[in-house]
Amino acid sequence: MSALAAILGEHGETAAPLLAVEVLSPSTRLIDINLKRARYEAVGCPSYWVVDPDSLTLTAWELRDNVYVEVAHVARNETFGATVPYPVSITPARLLD
């Protein structure tokens, strides 16, 4: 199975998404941070974000020269003003409102 097929699974998409967002849970934490991040990077997904509801953080990576580079790590009431792939502001504490 190719990396793209492993990411896209049964949904039938033929290209990587512009943005992948994972919400961590105790049972998937290591998979999301390590395996999924590496697979999204390998298939060329331009933006990968991880939300941790326990610590109220958001970490964002952008693909640069085929490698993810961390572009933001915000906690609680801090705000991440994304421009890629879409202009949006995210404040982790507000995600639970």
PDB file of N, CA and C in Angstrom:
ATOM      1  N   MET A   1       0.848  -1.168   0.000  1.00  0.00           N
ATOM      2  CA  MET A   1       0.000   0.000   0.000  1.00  0.00           C
ATOM      3  C   MET A   1       0.898   1.236   0.000  1.00  0.00           C
ATOM      4  N   SER A   2       0.600   2.195  -0.869  1.00  0.00           N
ATOM      5  CA  SER A   2       1.398   3.423  -0.915  1.00  0.00           C
ATOM      6  C   SER A   2       1.078   4.303   0.288  1.00  0.00           C
ATOM      7  N   ALA A   3       1.964   5.264   0.555  1.00  0.00           N
ATOM      8  CA  ALA A   3       1.725   6.206   1.656  1.00  0.00           C
ATOM      9  C   ALA A   3       0.433   6.974   1.431  1.00  0.00           C
ATOM     10  N   LEU A   4       0.176   7.377   0.175  1.00  0.00           N
ATOM     11  CA  LEU A   4      -1.053   8.114  -0.124  1.00  0.00           C
ATOM     12  C   LEU A   4      -2.270   7.248   0.143  1.00  0.00           C
ATOM     13  N   ALA A   5      -2.232   5.998  -0.275  1.00  0.00           N
ATOM     14  CA  ALA A   5      -3.361   5.103  -0.036  1.00  0.00           C
ATOM     15  C   ALA A   5      -3.577   4.880   1.458  1.00  0.00           C
ATOM     16  N   ALA A   6      -2.488   4.789   2.211  1.00  0.00           N
ATOM     17  CA  ALA A   6      -2.608   4.602   3.655  1.00  0.00           C
ATOM     18  C   ALA A   6      -3.258   5.800   4.319  1.00  0.00           C
ATOM     19  N   ILE A   7      -2.992   6.998   3.818  1.00  0.00           N
ATOM     20  CA  ILE A   7      -3.590   8.208   4.373  1.00  0.00           C
ATOM     21  C   ILE A   7      -5.036   8.349   3.936  1.00  0.00           C
ATOM     22  N   LEU A   8      -5.286   8.159   2.649  1.00  0.00           N
ATOM     23  CA  LEU A   8      -6.602   8.432   2.108  1.00  0.00           C
ATOM     24  C   LEU A   8      -7.587   7.297   2.354  1.00  0.00           C
ATOM     25  N   GLY A   9      -7.083   6.099   2.574  1.00  0.00           N
ATOM     26  CA  GLY A   9      -7.928   4.985   2.947  1.00  0.00           C
ATOM     27  C   GLY A   9      -9.018   4.690   1.947  1.00  0.00           C
ATOM     28  N   GLU A  10     -10.216   4.566   2.440  1.00  0.00           N
ATOM     29  CA  GLU A  10     -11.345   4.146   1.624  1.00  0.00           C
ATOM     30  C   GLU A  10     -12.138   5.306   1.048  1.00  0.00           C
ATOM     31  N   HIS A  11     -11.666   6.522   1.203  1.00  0.00           N
ATOM     32  CA  HIS A  11     -12.450   7.676   0.779  1.00  0.00           C
ATOM     33  C   HIS A  11     -12.371   7.941  -0.713  1.00  0.00           C
ATOM     34  N   GLY A  12     -11.412   7.370  -1.403  1.00  0.00           N
ATOM     35  CA  GLY A  12     -11.337   7.491  -2.845  1.00  0.00           C
ATOM     36  C   GLY A  12     -10.679   8.758  -3.363  1.00  0.00           C
ATOM     37  N   GLU A  13     -10.117   9.592  -2.499  1.00  0.00           N
ATOM     38  CA  GLU A  13      -9.425  10.779  -2.961  1.00  0.00           C
ATOM     39  C   GLU A  13      -8.180  10.377  -3.735  1.00  0.00           C
ATOM     40  N   THR A  14      -7.788  11.224  -4.677  1.00  0.00           N
ATOM     41  CA  THR A  14      -6.609  10.916  -5.480  1.00  0.00           C
ATOM     42  C   THR A  14      -5.469  11.885  -5.231  1.00  0.00           C
ATOM     43  N   ALA A  15      -5.667  12.842  -4.337  1.00  0.00           N
ATOM     44  CA  ALA A  15      -4.614  13.803  -4.020  1.00  0.00           C
ATOM     45  C   ALA A  15      -4.616  14.070  -2.524  1.00  0.00           C
ATOM     46  N   ALA A  16      -3.480  14.501  -2.028  1.00  0.00           N
ATOM     47  CA  ALA A  16      -3.373  14.828  -0.607  1.00  0.00           C
ATOM     48  C   ALA A  16      -4.255  16.034  -0.296  1.00  0.00           C
ATOM     49  N   PRO A  17      -4.817  16.096   0.908  1.00  0.00           N
ATOM     50  CA  PRO A  17      -5.601  17.267   1.293  1.00  0.00           C
ATOM     51  C   PRO A  17      -4.700  18.488   1.451  1.00  0.00           C
ATOM     52  N   LEU A  18      -5.291  19.681   1.402  1.00  0.00           N
ATOM     53  CA  LEU A  18      -4.533  20.908   1.635  1.00  0.00           C
ATOM     54  C   LEU A  18      -4.177  21.072   3.105  1.00  0.00           C
ATOM     55  N   LEU A  19      -5.018  20.520   3.974  1.00  0.00           N
ATOM     56  CA  LEU A  19      -4.830  20.634   5.415  1.00  0.00           C
ATOM     57  C   LEU A  19      -5.319  19.361   6.079  1.00  0.00           C
ATOM     58  N   ALA A  20      -4.502  18.830   6.972  1.00  0.00           N
ATOM     59  CA  ALA A  20      -4.905  17.711   7.823  1.00  0.00           C
ATOM     60  C   ALA A  20      -4.844  18.191   9.258  1.00  0.00           C
ATOM     61  N   VAL A  21      -5.919  17.951  10.011  1.00  0.00           N
ATOM     62  CA  VAL A  21      -5.974  18.337  11.416  1.00  0.00           C
ATOM     63  C   VAL A  21      -6.281  17.091  12.228  1.00  0.00           C
ATOM     64  N   GLU A  22      -5.427  16.805  13.179  1.00  0.00           N
ATOM     65  CA  GLU A  22      -5.626  15.672  14.067  1.00  0.00           C
ATOM     66  C   GLU A  22      -5.916  16.191  15.463  1.00  0.00           C
ATOM     67  N   VAL A  23      -6.906  15.603  16.112  1.00  0.00           N
ATOM     68  CA  VAL A  23      -7.217  15.903  17.508  1.00  0.00           C
ATOM     69  C   VAL A  23      -6.721  14.710  18.317  1.00  0.00           C
ATOM     70  N   LEU A  24      -5.761  14.965  19.188  1.00  0.00           N
ATOM     71  CA  LEU A  24      -5.135  13.884  19.942  1.00  0.00           C
ATOM     72  C   LEU A  24      -6.097  13.259  20.936  1.00  0.00           C
ATOM     73  N   SER A  25      -5.955  11.967  21.083  1.00  0.00           N
ATOM     74  CA  SER A  25      -6.644  11.239  22.137  1.00  0.00           C
ATOM     75  C   SER A  25      -5.620  10.276  22.726  1.00  0.00           C
ATOM     76  N   PRO A  26      -5.850   9.802  23.937  1.00  0.00           N
ATOM     77  CA  PRO A  26      -4.859   8.911  24.548  1.00  0.00           C
ATOM     78  C   PRO A  26      -4.530   7.700  23.683  1.00  0.00           C
ATOM     79  N   SER A  27      -5.503   7.174  22.969  1.00  0.00           N
ATOM     80  CA  SER A  27      -5.265   5.956  22.201  1.00  0.00           C
ATOM     81  C   SER A  27      -4.573   6.202  20.862  1.00  0.00           C
ATOM     82  N   THR A  28      -4.576   7.443  20.352  1.00  0.00           N
ATOM     83  CA  THR A  28      -3.979   7.706  19.035  1.00  0.00           C
ATOM     84  C   THR A  28      -2.845   8.725  19.070  1.00  0.00           C
ATOM     85  N   ARG A  29      -2.493   9.207  20.223  1.00  0.00           N
ATOM     86  CA  ARG A  29      -1.503  10.286  20.361  1.00  0.00           C
ATOM     87  C   ARG A  29      -0.208  10.009  19.595  1.00  0.00           C
ATOM     88  N   LEU A  30       0.431   8.888  19.847  1.00  0.00           N
ATOM     89  CA  LEU A  30       1.713   8.593  19.197  1.00  0.00           C
ATOM     90  C   LEU A  30       1.556   8.372  17.698  1.00  0.00           C
ATOM     91  N   ILE A  31       0.475   7.758  17.292  1.00  0.00           N
ATOM     92  CA  ILE A  31       0.214   7.542  15.862  1.00  0.00           C
ATOM     93  C   ILE A  31       0.049   8.883  15.158  1.00  0.00           C
ATOM     94  N   ASP A  32      -0.744   9.787  15.736  1.00  0.00           N
ATOM     95  CA  ASP A  32      -0.997  11.085  15.108  1.00  0.00           C
ATOM     96  C   ASP A  32       0.269  11.922  15.011  1.00  0.00           C
ATOM     97  N   ILE A  33       1.046  11.957  16.076  1.00  0.00           N
ATOM     98  CA  ILE A  33       2.227  12.822  16.111  1.00  0.00           C
ATOM     99  C   ILE A  33       3.362  12.259  15.253  1.00  0.00           C
ATOM    100  N   ASN A  34       3.488  10.961  15.184  1.00  0.00           N
ATOM    101  CA  ASN A  34       4.621  10.364  14.479  1.00  0.00           C
ATOM    102  C   ASN A  34       4.237   9.782  13.120  1.00  0.00           C
ATOM    103  N   LEU A  35       3.460   8.728  13.116  1.00  0.00           N
ATOM    104  CA  LEU A  35       3.161   8.004  11.886  1.00  0.00           C
ATOM    105  C   LEU A  35       2.342   8.844  10.901  1.00  0.00           C
ATOM    106  N   LYS A  36       1.238   9.411  11.354  1.00  0.00           N
ATOM    107  CA  LYS A  36       0.398  10.180  10.432  1.00  0.00           C
ATOM    108  C   LYS A  36       1.121  11.419   9.920  1.00  0.00           C
ATOM    109  N   ARG A  37       1.816  12.089  10.796  1.00  0.00           N
ATOM    110  CA  ARG A  37       2.570  13.269  10.358  1.00  0.00           C
ATOM    111  C   ARG A  37       3.564  12.897   9.259  1.00  0.00           C
ATOM    112  N   ALA A  38       4.298  11.810   9.448  1.00  0.00           N
ATOM    113  CA  ALA A  38       5.275  11.367   8.442  1.00  0.00           C
ATOM    114  C   ALA A  38       4.587  10.994   7.134  1.00  0.00           C
ATOM    115  N   ARG A  39       3.436  10.372   7.219  1.00  0.00           N
ATOM    116  CA  ARG A  39       2.728   9.979   5.993  1.00  0.00           C
ATOM    117  C   ARG A  39       2.168  11.195   5.255  1.00  0.00           C
ATOM    118  N   TYR A  40       1.589  12.124   5.995  1.00  0.00           N
ATOM    119  CA  TYR A  40       1.094  13.344   5.339  1.00  0.00           C
ATOM    120  C   TYR A  40       2.242  14.108   4.689  1.00  0.00           C
ATOM    121  N   GLU A  41       3.366  14.157   5.364  1.00  0.00           N
ATOM    122  CA  GLU A  41       4.551  14.804   4.807  1.00  0.00           C
ATOM    123  C   GLU A  41       4.978  14.097   3.513  1.00  0.00           C
ATOM    124  N   ALA A  42       4.992  12.776   3.527  1.00  0.00           N
ATOM    125  CA  ALA A  42       5.430  11.990   2.376  1.00  0.00           C
ATOM    126  C   ALA A  42       4.536  12.176   1.153  1.00  0.00           C
ATOM    127  N   VAL A  43       3.234  12.384   1.384  1.00  0.00           N
ATOM    128  CA  VAL A  43       2.315  12.538   0.247  1.00  0.00           C
ATOM    129  C   VAL A  43       2.159  13.989  -0.181  1.00  0.00           C
ATOM    130  N   GLY A  44       2.810  14.909   0.539  1.00  0.00           N
ATOM    131  CA  GLY A  44       2.802  16.306   0.119  1.00  0.00           C
ATOM    132  C   GLY A  44       1.639  17.136   0.607  1.00  0.00           C
ATOM    133  N   CYS A  45       1.054  16.788   1.748  1.00  0.00           N
ATOM    134  CA  CYS A  45      -0.007  17.607   2.340  1.00  0.00           C
ATOM    135  C   CYS A  45       0.642  18.905   2.838  1.00  0.00           C
ATOM    136  N   PRO A  46       0.247  20.072   2.303  1.00  0.00           N
ATOM    137  CA  PRO A  46       0.939  21.326   2.615  1.00  0.00           C
ATOM    138  C   PRO A  46       0.898  21.755   4.092  1.00  0.00           C
ATOM    139  N   SER A  47      -0.177  21.404   4.804  1.00  0.00           N
ATOM    140  CA  SER A  47      -0.313  21.860   6.191  1.00  0.00           C
ATOM    141  C   SER A  47      -0.820  20.724   7.069  1.00  0.00           C
ATOM    142  N   TYR A  48      -0.205  20.584   8.234  1.00  0.00           N
ATOM    143  CA  TYR A  48      -0.597  19.559   9.197  1.00  0.00           C
ATOM    144  C   TYR A  48      -0.676  20.209  10.569  1.00  0.00           C
ATOM    145  N   TRP A  49      -1.832  20.089  11.207  1.00  0.00           N
ATOM    146  CA  TRP A  49      -2.045  20.674  12.532  1.00  0.00           C
ATOM    147  C   TRP A  49      -2.424  19.577  13.513  1.00  0.00           C
ATOM    148  N   VAL A  50      -1.954  19.714  14.740  1.00  0.00           N
ATOM    149  CA  VAL A  50      -2.317  18.795  15.811  1.00  0.00           C
ATOM    150  C   VAL A  50      -2.886  19.604  16.966  1.00  0.00           C
ATOM    151  N   VAL A  51      -4.084  19.226  17.378  1.00  0.00           N
ATOM    152  CA  VAL A  51      -4.753  19.854  18.514  1.00  0.00           C
ATOM    153  C   VAL A  51      -4.710  18.876  19.678  1.00  0.00           C
ATOM    154  N   ASP A  52      -4.242  19.361  20.830  1.00  0.00           N
ATOM    155  CA  ASP A  52      -4.217  18.542  22.040  1.00  0.00           C
ATOM    156  C   ASP A  52      -5.249  19.106  23.010  1.00  0.00           C
ATOM    157  N   PRO A  53      -6.403  18.461  23.131  1.00  0.00           N
ATOM    158  CA  PRO A  53      -7.450  18.993  24.011  1.00  0.00           C
ATOM    159  C   PRO A  53      -7.086  18.926  25.489  1.00  0.00           C
ATOM    160  N   ASP A  54      -6.148  18.050  25.864  1.00  0.00           N
ATOM    161  CA  ASP A  54      -5.752  17.960  27.277  1.00  0.00           C
ATOM    162  C   ASP A  54      -4.932  19.171  27.703  1.00  0.00           C
ATOM    163  N   SER A  55      -3.993  19.590  26.868  1.00  0.00           N
ATOM    164  CA  SER A  55      -3.145  20.734  27.220  1.00  0.00           C
ATOM    165  C   SER A  55      -3.621  22.030  26.567  1.00  0.00           C
ATOM    166  N   LEU A  56      -4.688  21.927  25.778  1.00  0.00           N
ATOM    167  CA  LEU A  56      -5.225  23.078  25.033  1.00  0.00           C
ATOM    168  C   LEU A  56      -4.140  23.749  24.201  1.00  0.00           C
ATOM    169  N   THR A  57      -3.513  22.950  23.341  1.00  0.00           N
ATOM    170  CA  THR A  57      -2.485  23.477  22.450  1.00  0.00           C
ATOM    171  C   THR A  57      -2.806  23.117  21.006  1.00  0.00           C
ATOM    172  N   LEU A  58      -2.230  23.901  20.125  1.00  0.00           N
ATOM    173  CA  LEU A  58      -2.275  23.619  18.698  1.00  0.00           C
ATOM    174  C   LEU A  58      -0.872  23.800  18.158  1.00  0.00           C
ATOM    175  N   THR A  59      -0.393  22.788  17.439  1.00  0.00           N
ATOM    176  CA  THR A  59       0.900  22.873  16.773  1.00  0.00           C
ATOM    177  C   THR A  59       0.645  22.748  15.284  1.00  0.00           C
ATOM    178  N   ALA A  60       1.254  23.647  14.515  1.00  0.00           N
ATOM    179  CA  ALA A  60       1.049  23.653  13.066  1.00  0.00           C
ATOM    180  C   ALA A  60       2.380  23.519  12.351  1.00  0.00           C
ATOM    181  N   TRP A  61       2.382  22.701  11.293  1.00  0.00           N
ATOM    182  CA  TRP A  61       3.537  22.525  10.442  1.00  0.00           C
ATOM    183  C   TRP A  61       3.142  22.861   9.016  1.00  0.00           C
ATOM    184  N   GLU A  62       4.097  23.391   8.262  1.00  0.00           N
ATOM    185  CA  GLU A  62       3.910  23.635   6.832  1.00  0.00           C
ATOM    186  C   GLU A  62       5.019  22.920   6.080  1.00  0.00           C
ATOM    187  N   LEU A  63       4.665  22.430   4.914  1.00  0.00           N
ATOM    188  CA  LEU A  63       5.621  21.715   4.076  1.00  0.00           C
ATOM    189  C   LEU A  63       6.507  22.708   3.344  1.00  0.00           C
ATOM    190  N   ARG A  64       7.806  22.584   3.566  1.00  0.00           N
ATOM    191  CA  ARG A  64       8.792  23.429   2.895  1.00  0.00           C
ATOM    192  C   ARG A  64       9.911  22.537   2.388  1.00  0.00           C
ATOM    193  N   ASP A  65      10.139  22.570   1.089  1.00  0.00           N
ATOM    194  CA  ASP A  65      11.136  21.691   0.468  1.00  0.00           C
ATOM    195  C   ASP A  65      10.893  20.231   0.848  1.00  0.00           C
ATOM    196  N   ASN A  66       9.608  19.843   0.835  1.00  0.00           N
ATOM    197  CA  ASN A  66       9.178  18.460   1.094  1.00  0.00           C
ATOM    198  C   ASN A  66       9.387  17.991   2.527  1.00  0.00           C
ATOM    199  N   VAL A  67       9.598  18.936   3.454  1.00  0.00           N
ATOM    200  CA  VAL A  67       9.797  18.597   4.870  1.00  0.00           C
ATOM    201  C   VAL A  67       8.915  19.517   5.706  1.00  0.00           C
ATOM    202  N   TYR A  68       8.259  18.957   6.723  1.00  0.00           N
ATOM    203  CA  TYR A  68       7.460  19.788   7.613  1.00  0.00           C
ATOM    204  C   TYR A  68       8.351  20.645   8.511  1.00  0.00           C
ATOM    205  N   VAL A  69       7.964  21.913   8.605  1.00  0.00           N
ATOM    206  CA  VAL A  69       8.615  22.876   9.483  1.00  0.00           C
ATOM    207  C   VAL A  69       7.536  23.412  10.421  1.00  0.00           C
ATOM    208  N   GLU A  70       7.819  23.396  11.727  1.00  0.00           N
ATOM    209  CA  GLU A  70       6.850  23.924  12.680  1.00  0.00           C
ATOM    210  C   GLU A  70       6.724  25.434  12.486  1.00  0.00           C
ATOM    211  N   VAL A  71       5.496  25.899  12.280  1.00  0.00           N
ATOM    212  CA  VAL A  71       5.258  27.324  12.066  1.00  0.00           C
ATOM    213  C   VAL A  71       4.506  27.965  13.221  1.00  0.00           C
ATOM    214  N   ALA A  72       3.942  27.137  14.105  1.00  0.00           N
ATOM    215  CA  ALA A  72       3.221  27.696  15.253  1.00  0.00           C
ATOM    216  C   ALA A  72       3.050  26.641  16.330  1.00  0.00           C
ATOM    217  N   HIS A  73       3.095  27.111  17.553  1.00  0.00           N
ATOM    218  CA  HIS A  73       2.710  26.303  18.713  1.00  0.00           C
ATOM    219  C   HIS A  73       2.070  27.284  19.682  1.00  0.00           C
ATOM    220  N   VAL A  74       0.758  27.179  19.814  1.00  0.00           N
ATOM    221  CA  VAL A  74       0.036  28.105  20.684  1.00  0.00           C
ATOM    222  C   VAL A  74      -0.704  27.313  21.752  1.00  0.00           C
ATOM    223  N   ALA A  75      -0.879  27.950  22.895  1.00  0.00           N
ATOM    224  CA  ALA A  75      -1.532  27.307  24.027  1.00  0.00           C
ATOM    225  C   ALA A  75      -2.644  28.193  24.569  1.00  0.00           C
ATOM    226  N   ARG A  76      -3.661  27.524  25.032  1.00  0.00           N
ATOM    227  CA  ARG A  76      -4.792  28.141  25.729  1.00  0.00           C
ATOM    228  C   ARG A  76      -5.352  29.365  25.015  1.00  0.00           C
ATOM    229  N   ASN A  77      -5.071  30.579  25.516  1.00  0.00           N
ATOM    230  CA  ASN A  77      -5.667  31.793  24.945  1.00  0.00           C
ATOM    231  C   ASN A  77      -4.790  32.485  23.908  1.00  0.00           C
ATOM    232  N   GLU A  78      -3.673  31.850  23.538  1.00  0.00           N
ATOM    233  CA  GLU A  78      -2.855  32.381  22.446  1.00  0.00           C
ATOM    234  C   GLU A  78      -3.568  32.073  21.128  1.00  0.00           C
ATOM    235  N   THR A  79      -3.317  32.897  20.131  1.00  0.00           N
ATOM    236  CA  THR A  79      -3.989  32.723  18.843  1.00  0.00           C
ATOM    237  C   THR A  79      -2.979  32.488  17.728  1.00  0.00           C
ATOM    238  N   PHE A  80      -3.284  31.503  16.908  1.00  0.00           N
ATOM    239  CA  PHE A  80      -2.510  31.218  15.700  1.00  0.00           C
ATOM    240  C   PHE A  80      -3.259  31.836  14.529  1.00  0.00           C
ATOM    241  N   GLY A  81      -2.607  32.762  13.842  1.00  0.00           N
ATOM    242  CA  GLY A  81      -3.185  33.381  12.654  1.00  0.00           C
ATOM    243  C   GLY A  81      -2.619  32.716  11.414  1.00  0.00           C
ATOM    244  N   ALA A  82      -3.317  31.715  10.924  1.00  0.00           N
ATOM    245  CA  ALA A  82      -2.854  30.973   9.751  1.00  0.00           C
ATOM    246  C   ALA A  82      -3.131  31.765   8.477  1.00  0.00           C
ATOM    247  N   THR A  83      -2.237  31.606   7.524  1.00  0.00           N
ATOM    248  CA  THR A  83      -2.472  32.143   6.190  1.00  0.00           C
ATOM    249  C   THR A  83      -2.520  31.018   5.163  1.00  0.00           C
ATOM    250  N   VAL A  84      -1.904  29.872   5.511  1.00  0.00           N
ATOM    251  CA  VAL A  84      -1.851  28.720   4.627  1.00  0.00           C
ATOM    252  C   VAL A  84      -2.516  27.553   5.330  1.00  0.00           C
ATOM    253  N   PRO A  85      -3.368  26.792   4.729  1.00  0.00           N
ATOM    254  CA  PRO A  85      -3.864  26.958   3.370  1.00  0.00           C
ATOM    255  C   PRO A  85      -5.024  27.945   3.266  1.00  0.00           C
ATOM    256  N   TYR A  86      -5.536  28.382   4.416  1.00  0.00           N
ATOM    257  CA  TYR A  86      -6.651  29.327   4.433  1.00  0.00           C
ATOM    258  C   TYR A  86      -6.397  30.360   5.527  1.00  0.00           C
ATOM    259  N   PRO A  87      -6.827  31.588   5.327  1.00  0.00           N
ATOM    260  CA  PRO A  87      -6.703  32.565   6.413  1.00  0.00           C
ATOM    261  C   PRO A  87      -7.733  32.267   7.511  1.00  0.00           C
ATOM    262  N   VAL A  88      -7.221  31.968   8.688  1.00  0.00           N
ATOM    263  CA  VAL A  88      -8.093  31.654   9.819  1.00  0.00           C
ATOM    264  C   VAL A  88      -7.305  31.892  11.106  1.00  0.00           C
ATOM    265  N   SER A  89      -8.010  32.258  12.161  1.00  0.00           N
ATOM    266  CA  SER A  89      -7.393  32.424  13.480  1.00  0.00           C
ATOM    267  C   SER A  89      -7.947  31.348  14.406  1.00  0.00           C
ATOM    268  N   ILE A  90      -7.033  30.669  15.099  1.00  0.00           N
ATOM    269  CA  ILE A  90      -7.419  29.580  15.992  1.00  0.00           C
ATOM    270  C   ILE A  90      -6.859  29.867  17.379  1.00  0.00           C
ATOM    271  N   THR A  91      -7.729  29.826  18.379  1.00  0.00           N
ATOM    272  CA  THR A  91      -7.350  29.949  19.777  1.00  0.00           C
ATOM    273  C   THR A  91      -7.757  28.648  20.467  1.00  0.00           C
ATOM    274  N   PRO A  92      -6.794  27.832  20.902  1.00  0.00           N
ATOM    275  CA  PRO A  92      -7.130  26.514  21.440  1.00  0.00           C
ATOM    276  C   PRO A  92      -8.225  26.503  22.520  1.00  0.00           C
ATOM    277  N   ALA A  93      -8.188  27.437  23.467  1.00  0.00           N
ATOM    278  CA  ALA A  93      -9.191  27.452  24.533  1.00  0.00           C
ATOM    279  C   ALA A  93     -10.599  27.663  23.991  1.00  0.00           C
ATOM    280  N   ARG A  94     -10.723  28.339  22.873  1.00  0.00           N
ATOM    281  CA  ARG A  94     -12.045  28.606  22.294  1.00  0.00           C
ATOM    282  C   ARG A  94     -12.612  27.397  21.571  1.00  0.00           C
ATOM    283  N   LEU A  95     -11.772  26.409  21.289  1.00  0.00           N
ATOM    284  CA  LEU A  95     -12.258  25.207  20.614  1.00  0.00           C
ATOM    285  C   LEU A  95     -13.216  24.413  21.484  1.00  0.00           C
ATOM    286  N   LEU A  96     -13.161  24.628  22.785  1.00  0.00           N
ATOM    287  CA  LEU A  96     -14.031  23.908  23.710  1.00  0.00           C
ATOM    288  C   LEU A  96     -15.290  24.681  24.056  1.00  0.00           C
ATOM    289  N   ASP A  97     -15.435  25.884  23.526  1.00  0.00           N
ATOM    290  CA  ASP A  97     -16.638  26.703  23.810  1.00  0.00           C
ATOM    291  C   ASP A  97     -17.889  26.070  23.241  1.00  0.00           C
TER     292      ASP A  97
END
